[in-house]
PDB file of C-alpha atoms in Angstrom:
ATOM      1  CA  UNK L   1     -17.357  -1.758  -4.329  1.00 69.00           C
ATOM      2  CA  UNK L   2     -14.750  -3.614  -2.993  1.00 66.00           C
ATOM      3  CA  UNK L   3     -14.901  -3.767   1.061  1.00 90.00           C
ATOM      4  CA  UNK L   4     -11.835  -5.271   2.617  1.00 96.00           C
ATOM      5  CA  UNK L   5     -12.056  -5.206   6.006  1.00 95.00           C
ATOM      6  CA  UNK L   6      -9.805  -6.021   9.267  1.00 96.00           C
ATOM      7  CA  UNK L   7     -11.471  -7.638  12.827  1.00 91.00           C
ATOM      8  CA  UNK L   8      -9.897  -5.174  14.637  1.00 92.00           C
ATOM      9  CA  UNK L   9      -9.051  -1.641  14.482  1.00 93.00           C
ATOM     10  CA  UNK L  10      -7.385  -1.249  17.698  1.00 96.00           C
ATOM     11  CA  UNK L  11      -5.902  -4.249  19.787  1.00 97.00           C
ATOM     12  CA  UNK L  12      -3.206  -3.919  22.934  1.00 97.00           C
ATOM     13  CA  UNK L  13      -1.138  -7.207  23.682  1.00 97.00           C
ATOM     14  CA  UNK L  14       1.498  -8.117  26.027  1.00 97.00           C
ATOM     15  CA  UNK L  15       4.646  -9.766  25.086  1.00 98.00           C
ATOM     16  CA  UNK L  16       4.431 -13.585  24.310  1.00 97.00           C
ATOM     17  CA  UNK L  17       1.117 -13.845  23.501  1.00 97.00           C
ATOM     18  CA  UNK L  18      -0.132 -15.306  20.240  1.00 97.00           C
ATOM     19  CA  UNK L  19      -1.631 -12.724  18.177  1.00 97.00           C
ATOM     20  CA  UNK L  20      -4.468 -13.043  15.380  1.00 97.00           C
ATOM     21  CA  UNK L  21      -5.377 -10.666  13.150  1.00 98.00           C
ATOM     22  CA  UNK L  22      -8.350 -10.958  10.493  1.00 97.00           C
ATOM     23  CA  UNK L  23      -8.785  -9.819   7.206  1.00 97.00           C
ATOM     24  CA  UNK L  24     -12.121 -10.595   4.593  1.00 97.00           C
ATOM     25  CA  UNK L  25     -12.282  -9.528   1.326  1.00 96.00           C
ATOM     26  CA  UNK L  26     -15.931  -9.286  -0.341  1.00 95.00           C
ATOM     27  CA  UNK L  27     -14.458  -9.263  -4.240  1.00 90.00           C
ATOM     28  CA  UNK L  28     -13.750 -13.000  -4.834  1.00 91.00           C
ATOM     29  CA  UNK L  29     -10.042 -11.528  -5.164  1.00 91.00           C
ATOM     30  CA  UNK L  30      -7.153 -14.277  -5.771  1.00 91.00           C
ATOM     31  CA  UNK L  31      -4.271 -12.270  -4.413  1.00 92.00           C
ATOM     32  CA  UNK L  32      -4.200 -10.834  -0.839  1.00 94.00           C
ATOM     33  CA  UNK L  33      -1.794  -8.885   1.406  1.00 95.00           C
ATOM     34  CA  UNK L  34      -0.733  -8.276   4.673  1.00 97.00           C
ATOM     35  CA  UNK L  35       1.675  -5.032   5.380  1.00 97.00           C
ATOM     36  CA  UNK L  36       2.879  -3.210   7.946  1.00 97.00           C
ATOM     37  CA  UNK L  37       3.239   0.419   7.947  1.00 96.00           C
ATOM     38  CA  UNK L  38       5.764   2.622   9.960  1.00 95.00           C
ATOM     39  CA  UNK L  39       6.339   6.176  10.080  1.00 91.00           C
ATOM     40  CA  UNK L  40       9.265   6.829   7.746  1.00 88.00           C
ATOM     41  CA  UNK L  41       9.499   3.483   6.322  1.00 91.00           C
ATOM     42  CA  UNK L  42       6.174   3.667   4.461  1.00 93.00           C
ATOM     43  CA  UNK L  43       4.565  -0.222   3.748  1.00 95.00           C
ATOM     44  CA  UNK L  44       6.516  -3.267   3.990  1.00 95.00           C
ATOM     45  CA  UNK L  45       5.384  -6.371   2.675  1.00 95.00           C
ATOM     46  CA  UNK L  46       5.233  -9.153   5.198  1.00 97.00           C
ATOM     47  CA  UNK L  47       3.437 -12.285   3.602  1.00 96.00           C
ATOM     48  CA  UNK L  48       1.204 -12.345   0.658  1.00 93.00           C
ATOM     49  CA  UNK L  49      -1.051 -14.882  -1.101  1.00 94.00           C
ATOM     50  CA  UNK L  50      -1.920 -15.974  -4.723  1.00 90.00           C
ATOM     51  CA  UNK L  51      -4.465 -18.930  -3.899  1.00 90.00           C
ATOM     52  CA  UNK L  52      -6.103 -20.829  -1.165  1.00 93.00           C
ATOM     53  CA  UNK L  53      -3.724 -21.818   1.088  1.00 90.00           C
ATOM     54  CA  UNK L  54      -0.745 -20.676  -0.794  1.00 91.00           C
ATOM     55  CA  UNK L  55       1.509 -17.950   0.569  1.00 93.00           C
ATOM     56  CA  UNK L  56       5.048 -16.393  -0.273  1.00 92.00           C
ATOM     57  CA  UNK L  57       7.071 -14.337   2.000  1.00 94.00           C
ATOM     58  CA  UNK L  58       7.652 -10.421   1.537  1.00 92.00           C
ATOM     59  CA  UNK L  59      10.273  -8.495   2.621  1.00 92.00           C
ATOM     60  CA  UNK L  60       9.746  -9.091   6.398  1.00 95.00           C
ATOM     61  CA  UNK L  61       8.320 -12.214   7.772  1.00 96.00           C
ATOM     62  CA  UNK L  62      10.525 -13.142  10.782  1.00 96.00           C
ATOM     63  CA  UNK L  63       8.416 -13.630  13.383  1.00 96.00           C
ATOM     64  CA  UNK L  64       5.243 -13.861  11.577  1.00 98.00           C
ATOM     65  CA  UNK L  65       3.157 -16.549   9.596  1.00 97.00           C
ATOM     66  CA  UNK L  66      -0.258 -16.670   7.824  1.00 97.00           C
ATOM     67  CA  UNK L  67      -2.974 -18.840   7.381  1.00 97.00           C
ATOM     68  CA  UNK L  68      -5.272 -18.650   3.931  1.00 97.00           C
ATOM     69  CA  UNK L  69      -8.325 -21.559   4.529  1.00 96.00           C
ATOM     70  CA  UNK L  70     -10.793 -19.544   2.437  1.00 96.00           C
ATOM     71  CA  UNK L  71     -10.694 -17.501  -0.507  1.00 96.00           C
ATOM     72  CA  UNK L  72     -12.347 -14.324   1.193  1.00 97.00           C
ATOM     73  CA  UNK L  73     -10.352 -14.697   4.290  1.00 97.00           C
ATOM     74  CA  UNK L  74      -6.451 -14.084   4.894  1.00 97.00           C
ATOM     75  CA  UNK L  75      -5.085 -14.271   8.637  1.00 97.00           C
ATOM     76  CA  UNK L  76      -1.802 -12.991  10.052  1.00 98.00           C
ATOM     77  CA  UNK L  77      -0.744 -14.610  13.178  1.00 98.00           C
ATOM     78  CA  UNK L  78       2.566 -13.261  15.336  1.00 97.00           C
ATOM     79  CA  UNK L  79       3.546 -16.261  17.469  1.00 94.00           C
ATOM     80  CA  UNK L  80       4.505 -14.745  20.405  1.00 97.00           C
ATOM     81  CA  UNK L  81       4.253 -11.253  19.913  1.00 97.00           C
ATOM     82  CA  UNK L  82       7.495  -8.997  20.940  1.00 97.00           C
ATOM     83  CA  UNK L  83       7.299  -5.011  21.325  1.00 97.00           C
ATOM     84  CA  UNK L  84       9.437  -4.468  18.265  1.00 97.00           C
ATOM     85  CA  UNK L  85       6.316  -6.044  16.106  1.00 98.00           C
ATOM     86  CA  UNK L  86       3.862  -2.633  18.270  1.00 98.00           C
ATOM     87  CA  UNK L  87       2.719  -0.887  14.118  1.00 97.00           C
ATOM     88  CA  UNK L  88      -0.264  -0.276  11.920  1.00 96.00           C
ATOM     89  CA  UNK L  89      -1.300  -3.890  10.035  1.00 98.00           C
ATOM     90  CA  UNK L  90      -2.693  -3.558   6.435  1.00 97.00           C
ATOM     91  CA  UNK L  91      -4.828  -6.178   4.553  1.00 97.00           C
ATOM     92  CA  UNK L  92      -5.050  -5.578   1.307  1.00 95.00           C
ATOM     93  CA  UNK L  93      -6.418  -7.555  -1.887  1.00 93.00           C
ATOM     94  CA  UNK L  94      -6.518  -7.621  -5.693  1.00 90.00           C
ATOM     95  CA  UNK L  95      -7.313  -9.598  -8.866  1.00 86.00           C
ATOM     96  CA  UNK L  96      -4.740 -12.248  -9.693  1.00 79.00           C
ATOM     97  CA  UNK L  97      -2.745 -12.706 -13.090  1.00 70.00           C
ATOM     98  CA  UNK L  98       0.628 -10.885 -14.115  1.00 60.00           C
ATOM     99  CA  UNK L  99      -0.716  -8.380 -16.782  1.00 60.00           C
ATOM    100  CA  UNK L 100      -1.865  -5.121 -15.745  1.00 60.00           C
ATOM    101  CA  UNK L 101      -1.087  -2.529 -13.291  1.00 64.00           C
ATOM    102  CA  UNK L 102      -4.109  -4.321 -10.574  1.00 79.00           C
ATOM    103  CA  UNK L 103      -4.744  -1.561  -7.684  1.00 87.00           C
ATOM    104  CA  UNK L 104      -4.514  -3.024  -4.235  1.00 91.00           C
ATOM    105  CA  UNK L 105      -7.649  -2.805  -1.939  1.00 93.00           C
ATOM    106  CA  UNK L 106      -6.805  -1.650   1.369  1.00 95.00           C
ATOM    107  CA  UNK L 107      -8.993  -2.449   4.530  1.00 96.00           C
ATOM    108  CA  UNK L 108      -8.685   0.338   7.432  1.00 94.00           C
ATOM    109  CA  UNK L 109      -5.730  -1.068   9.297  1.00 96.00           C
ATOM    110  CA  UNK L 110      -5.291  -2.680  12.823  1.00 96.00           C
ATOM    111  CA  UNK L 111      -2.771  -0.578  15.363  1.00 96.00           C
ATOM    112  CA  UNK L 112      -1.496  -2.929  17.254  1.00 98.00           C
ATOM    113  CA  UNK L 113       0.518  -2.161  20.394  1.00 98.00           C
ATOM    114  CA  UNK L 114       2.447  -4.755  22.403  1.00 98.00           C
ATOM    115  CA  UNK L 115       3.152  -4.185  25.851  1.00 97.00           C
TER     116      UNK L 115
ATOM    117  CA  UNK Q   1      15.862  -5.289  -5.232  1.00 73.00           C
ATOM    118  CA  UNK Q   2      13.660  -2.473  -6.062  1.00 84.00           C
ATOM    119  CA  UNK Q   3      13.704   0.582  -3.929  1.00 92.00           C
ATOM    120  CA  UNK Q   4      11.404   3.792  -3.885  1.00 96.00           C
ATOM    121  CA  UNK Q   5      12.008   6.707  -2.295  1.00 97.00           C
ATOM    122  CA  UNK Q   6      10.168  10.093  -1.508  1.00 97.00           C
ATOM    123  CA  UNK Q   7      12.261  12.844  -0.367  1.00 96.00           C
ATOM    124  CA  UNK Q   8      10.090  15.112   1.261  1.00 96.00           C
ATOM    125  CA  UNK Q   9       8.385  13.606   4.388  1.00 96.00           C
ATOM    126  CA  UNK Q  10       6.152  16.704   4.668  1.00 97.00           C
ATOM    127  CA  UNK Q  11       4.787  18.951   2.333  1.00 97.00           C
ATOM    128  CA  UNK Q  12       2.673  21.676   2.905  1.00 97.00           C
ATOM    129  CA  UNK Q  13       0.154  23.820   0.561  1.00 98.00           C
ATOM    130  CA  UNK Q  14      -2.355  26.519   0.614  1.00 98.00           C
ATOM    131  CA  UNK Q  15      -6.142  25.626  -0.529  1.00 97.00           C
ATOM    132  CA  UNK Q  16      -6.290  26.073  -4.164  1.00 97.00           C
ATOM    133  CA  UNK Q  17      -2.735  25.981  -5.017  1.00 98.00           C
ATOM    134  CA  UNK Q  18      -1.141  23.227  -6.506  1.00 98.00           C
ATOM    135  CA  UNK Q  19       1.764  20.896  -5.243  1.00 98.00           C
ATOM    136  CA  UNK Q  20       4.073  18.489  -6.496  1.00 98.00           C
ATOM    137  CA  UNK Q  21       5.443  15.298  -4.533  1.00 98.00           C
ATOM    138  CA  UNK Q  22       8.616  13.885  -5.475  1.00 98.00           C
ATOM    139  CA  UNK Q  23       9.201  10.146  -6.216  1.00 98.00           C
ATOM    140  CA  UNK Q  24      12.186   8.535  -7.089  1.00 98.00           C
ATOM    141  CA  UNK Q  25      12.662   4.520  -7.971  1.00 97.00           C
ATOM    142  CA  UNK Q  26      15.542   2.312  -8.965  1.00 95.00           C
ATOM    143  CA  UNK Q  27      15.040  -0.541 -10.953  1.00 92.00           C
ATOM    144  CA  UNK Q  28      16.839  -2.133 -13.726  1.00 90.00           C
ATOM    145  CA  UNK Q  29      13.572  -3.418 -15.303  1.00 88.00           C
ATOM    146  CA  UNK Q  30      11.678  -1.873 -18.423  1.00 87.00           C
ATOM    147  CA  UNK Q  31       8.730  -3.118 -17.671  1.00 87.00           C
ATOM    148  CA  UNK Q  32       6.664  -1.962 -14.973  1.00 91.00           C
ATOM    149  CA  UNK Q  33       3.844   0.235 -12.731  1.00 92.00           C
ATOM    150  CA  UNK Q  34       3.963   2.968 -10.967  1.00 95.00           C
ATOM    151  CA  UNK Q  35       1.192   4.311  -8.317  1.00 96.00           C
ATOM    152  CA  UNK Q  36       0.096   7.502  -5.935  1.00 98.00           C
ATOM    153  CA  UNK Q  37      -1.866   6.023  -2.774  1.00 97.00           C
ATOM    154  CA  UNK Q  38      -3.817   8.466  -1.034  1.00 97.00           C
ATOM    155  CA  UNK Q  39      -4.297   7.489   3.089  1.00 97.00           C
ATOM    156  CA  UNK Q  40      -6.800  10.275   4.226  1.00 95.00           C
ATOM    157  CA  UNK Q  41      -6.779  10.294   8.322  1.00 91.00           C
ATOM    158  CA  UNK Q  42      -8.173   6.953   9.693  1.00 82.00           C
ATOM    159  CA  UNK Q  43      -9.430   6.632   6.447  1.00 85.00           C
ATOM    160  CA  UNK Q  44      -8.278   3.915   4.042  1.00 91.00           C
ATOM    161  CA  UNK Q  45      -6.205   3.756   1.712  1.00 95.00           C
ATOM    162  CA  UNK Q  46      -6.826   4.792  -1.863  1.00 95.00           C
ATOM    163  CA  UNK Q  47      -5.390   4.576  -5.082  1.00 95.00           C
ATOM    164  CA  UNK Q  48      -5.157   8.124  -6.271  1.00 97.00           C
ATOM    165  CA  UNK Q  49      -3.692   7.822 -10.209  1.00 96.00           C
ATOM    166  CA  UNK Q  50      -1.510   4.898 -11.885  1.00 95.00           C
ATOM    167  CA  UNK Q  51       1.233   4.965 -14.760  1.00 95.00           C
ATOM    168  CA  UNK Q  52       2.150   2.442 -16.825  1.00 92.00           C
ATOM    169  CA  UNK Q  53       6.050   1.793 -17.858  1.00 91.00           C
ATOM    170  CA  UNK Q  54       5.479   1.165 -21.638  1.00 90.00           C
ATOM    171  CA  UNK Q  55       2.858   4.689 -22.292  1.00 90.00           C
ATOM    172  CA  UNK Q  56       4.863   7.885 -23.002  1.00 87.00           C
ATOM    173  CA  UNK Q  57       1.886   9.827 -21.675  1.00 93.00           C
ATOM    174  CA  UNK Q  58       1.351  11.174 -18.475  1.00 96.00           C
ATOM    175  CA  UNK Q  59      -1.574   9.912 -16.630  1.00 95.00           C
ATOM    176  CA  UNK Q  60      -4.230  12.584 -15.405  1.00 96.00           C
ATOM    177  CA  UNK Q  61      -7.179  11.951 -13.209  1.00 94.00           C
ATOM    178  CA  UNK Q  62      -9.359  14.901 -12.716  1.00 96.00           C
ATOM    179  CA  UNK Q  63      -6.914  17.439 -10.349  1.00 97.00           C
ATOM    180  CA  UNK Q  64      -4.143  14.712  -9.970  1.00 98.00           C
ATOM    181  CA  UNK Q  65      -1.285  14.402 -12.786  1.00 97.00           C
ATOM    182  CA  UNK Q  66       2.159  12.695 -13.061  1.00 98.00           C
ATOM    183  CA  UNK Q  67       5.232  13.575 -14.242  1.00 97.00           C
ATOM    184  CA  UNK Q  68       6.936  10.248 -15.836  1.00 97.00           C
ATOM    185  CA  UNK Q  69      10.172  10.722 -16.368  1.00 96.00           C
ATOM    186  CA  UNK Q  70      11.558   7.046 -17.357  1.00 95.00           C
ATOM    187  CA  UNK Q  71      15.007   7.701 -18.121  1.00 94.00           C
ATOM    188  CA  UNK Q  72      15.364  10.157 -14.654  1.00 96.00           C
ATOM    189  CA  UNK Q  73      13.480   7.312 -12.879  1.00 96.00           C
ATOM    190  CA  UNK Q  74      11.075   9.787 -11.492  1.00 97.00           C
ATOM    191  CA  UNK Q  75       7.482  10.059 -10.739  1.00 97.00           C
ATOM    192  CA  UNK Q  76       6.292  13.218  -9.770  1.00 98.00           C
ATOM    193  CA  UNK Q  77       2.647  13.756  -8.473  1.00 98.00           C
ATOM    194  CA  UNK Q  78       0.696  17.393  -9.090  1.00 98.00           C
ATOM    195  CA  UNK Q  79      -2.308  18.275  -7.606  1.00 98.00           C
ATOM    196  CA  UNK Q  80      -4.126  21.392  -8.773  1.00 98.00           C
ATOM    197  CA  UNK Q  81      -6.322  23.358  -7.179  1.00 98.00           C
ATOM    198  CA  UNK Q  82      -6.156  21.832  -3.930  1.00 98.00           C
ATOM    199  CA  UNK Q  83      -8.969  21.093  -1.517  1.00 97.00           C
ATOM    200  CA  UNK Q  84      -9.200  20.407   2.279  1.00 97.00           C
ATOM    201  CA  UNK Q  85      -9.828  16.897   1.307  1.00 96.00           C
ATOM    202  CA  UNK Q  86      -6.088  16.143  -0.265  1.00 97.00           C
ATOM    203  CA  UNK Q  87      -5.046  16.272   3.363  1.00 97.00           C
ATOM    204  CA  UNK Q  88      -3.476  12.795   4.000  1.00 98.00           C
ATOM    205  CA  UNK Q  89      -0.593  10.552   3.843  1.00 97.00           C
ATOM    206  CA  UNK Q  90       0.554  10.284   0.370  1.00 98.00           C
ATOM    207  CA  UNK Q  91       2.381   6.661  -0.471  1.00 97.00           C
ATOM    208  CA  UNK Q  92       4.076   6.007  -4.073  1.00 97.00           C
ATOM    209  CA  UNK Q  93       4.306   2.764  -5.311  1.00 96.00           C
ATOM    210  CA  UNK Q  94       6.240   0.221  -7.939  1.00 94.00           C
ATOM    211  CA  UNK Q  95       4.984  -2.837  -8.993  1.00 90.00           C
ATOM    212  CA  UNK Q  96       7.455  -5.149 -11.632  1.00 86.00           C
ATOM    213  CA  UNK Q  97       5.982  -6.124 -14.694  1.00 79.00           C
ATOM    214  CA  UNK Q  98       6.856  -9.632 -14.553  1.00 75.00           C
ATOM    215  CA  UNK Q  99       5.340  -9.840 -10.664  1.00 64.00           C
ATOM    216  CA  UNK Q 100       2.915 -12.336 -10.813  1.00 60.00           C
ATOM    217  CA  UNK Q 101       1.760 -11.754  -7.381  1.00 67.00           C
ATOM    218  CA  UNK Q 102       1.280  -7.713  -7.713  1.00 76.00           C
ATOM    219  CA  UNK Q 103       3.409  -7.266  -5.248  1.00 85.00           C
ATOM    220  CA  UNK Q 104       4.174  -3.599  -4.412  1.00 91.00           C
ATOM    221  CA  UNK Q 105       6.799  -1.510  -3.385  1.00 93.00           C
ATOM    222  CA  UNK Q 106       5.892   1.757  -1.692  1.00 95.00           C
ATOM    223  CA  UNK Q 107       8.245   4.808  -0.508  1.00 96.00           C
ATOM    224  CA  UNK Q 108       8.361   6.310   2.512  1.00 96.00           C
ATOM    225  CA  UNK Q 109       5.564   8.403   2.345  1.00 96.00           C
ATOM    226  CA  UNK Q 110       4.678  12.320   1.998  1.00 97.00           C
ATOM    227  CA  UNK Q 111       2.621  13.564   4.503  1.00 97.00           C
ATOM    228  CA  UNK Q 112       0.791  16.543   2.518  1.00 98.00           C
ATOM    229  CA  UNK Q 113      -1.055  19.393   4.816  1.00 98.00           C
ATOM    230  CA  UNK Q 114      -3.464  21.853   3.023  1.00 97.00           C
ATOM    231  CA  UNK Q 115      -4.184  25.097   4.836  1.00 97.00           C
ATOM    232  CA  UNK Q 116      -7.151  27.066   4.852  1.00 95.00           C
TER     233      UNK Q 116
END
């Protein structure tokens, strides 16, 4: 059974703080993703990684950075949190490769509030 | 860039009845994959069903089936014999067939309520 875990379910931070969101998967997946989920907008891709130390920008990377030092762990960093980054953050992982409609497995989400 | 549109922010259905959730997408590609994901309240998102664009036959998974209309770029989800546990947010998603990174583009979601 694939398991994707996120370090916190709820997080409250102050404007300007540096925020780390951690994601760990236990199925040796090559690909890992960070999304933010907002009402009416669905999920929007922030960054993804297809290998250790490799990363690609998604649709909304501004204000975020990521780190993948180990295959199982993918971190999302908010260098200086702002109130418009208040959102639900979802991590996902999947097998690599170009072929096939590979399923993404999601973590439980972190609801971040920036005050 | 591809876009995915779910025109129904909320839907409700009586238990044991059938409901259809709509999804349309915009793409110039011929090779792609479509998905429906379910996000129950306070629980993790899970895959409900997937469809390969090159397959003419509509995908089915138990009570869940899709109506894939490639020319119309429509991908609706039908839930038969609705159960209380079907209450959730449902997201339609698109993946390009040439997308090596397996990135998904999601619609805005439809909240399904099931009435007992």
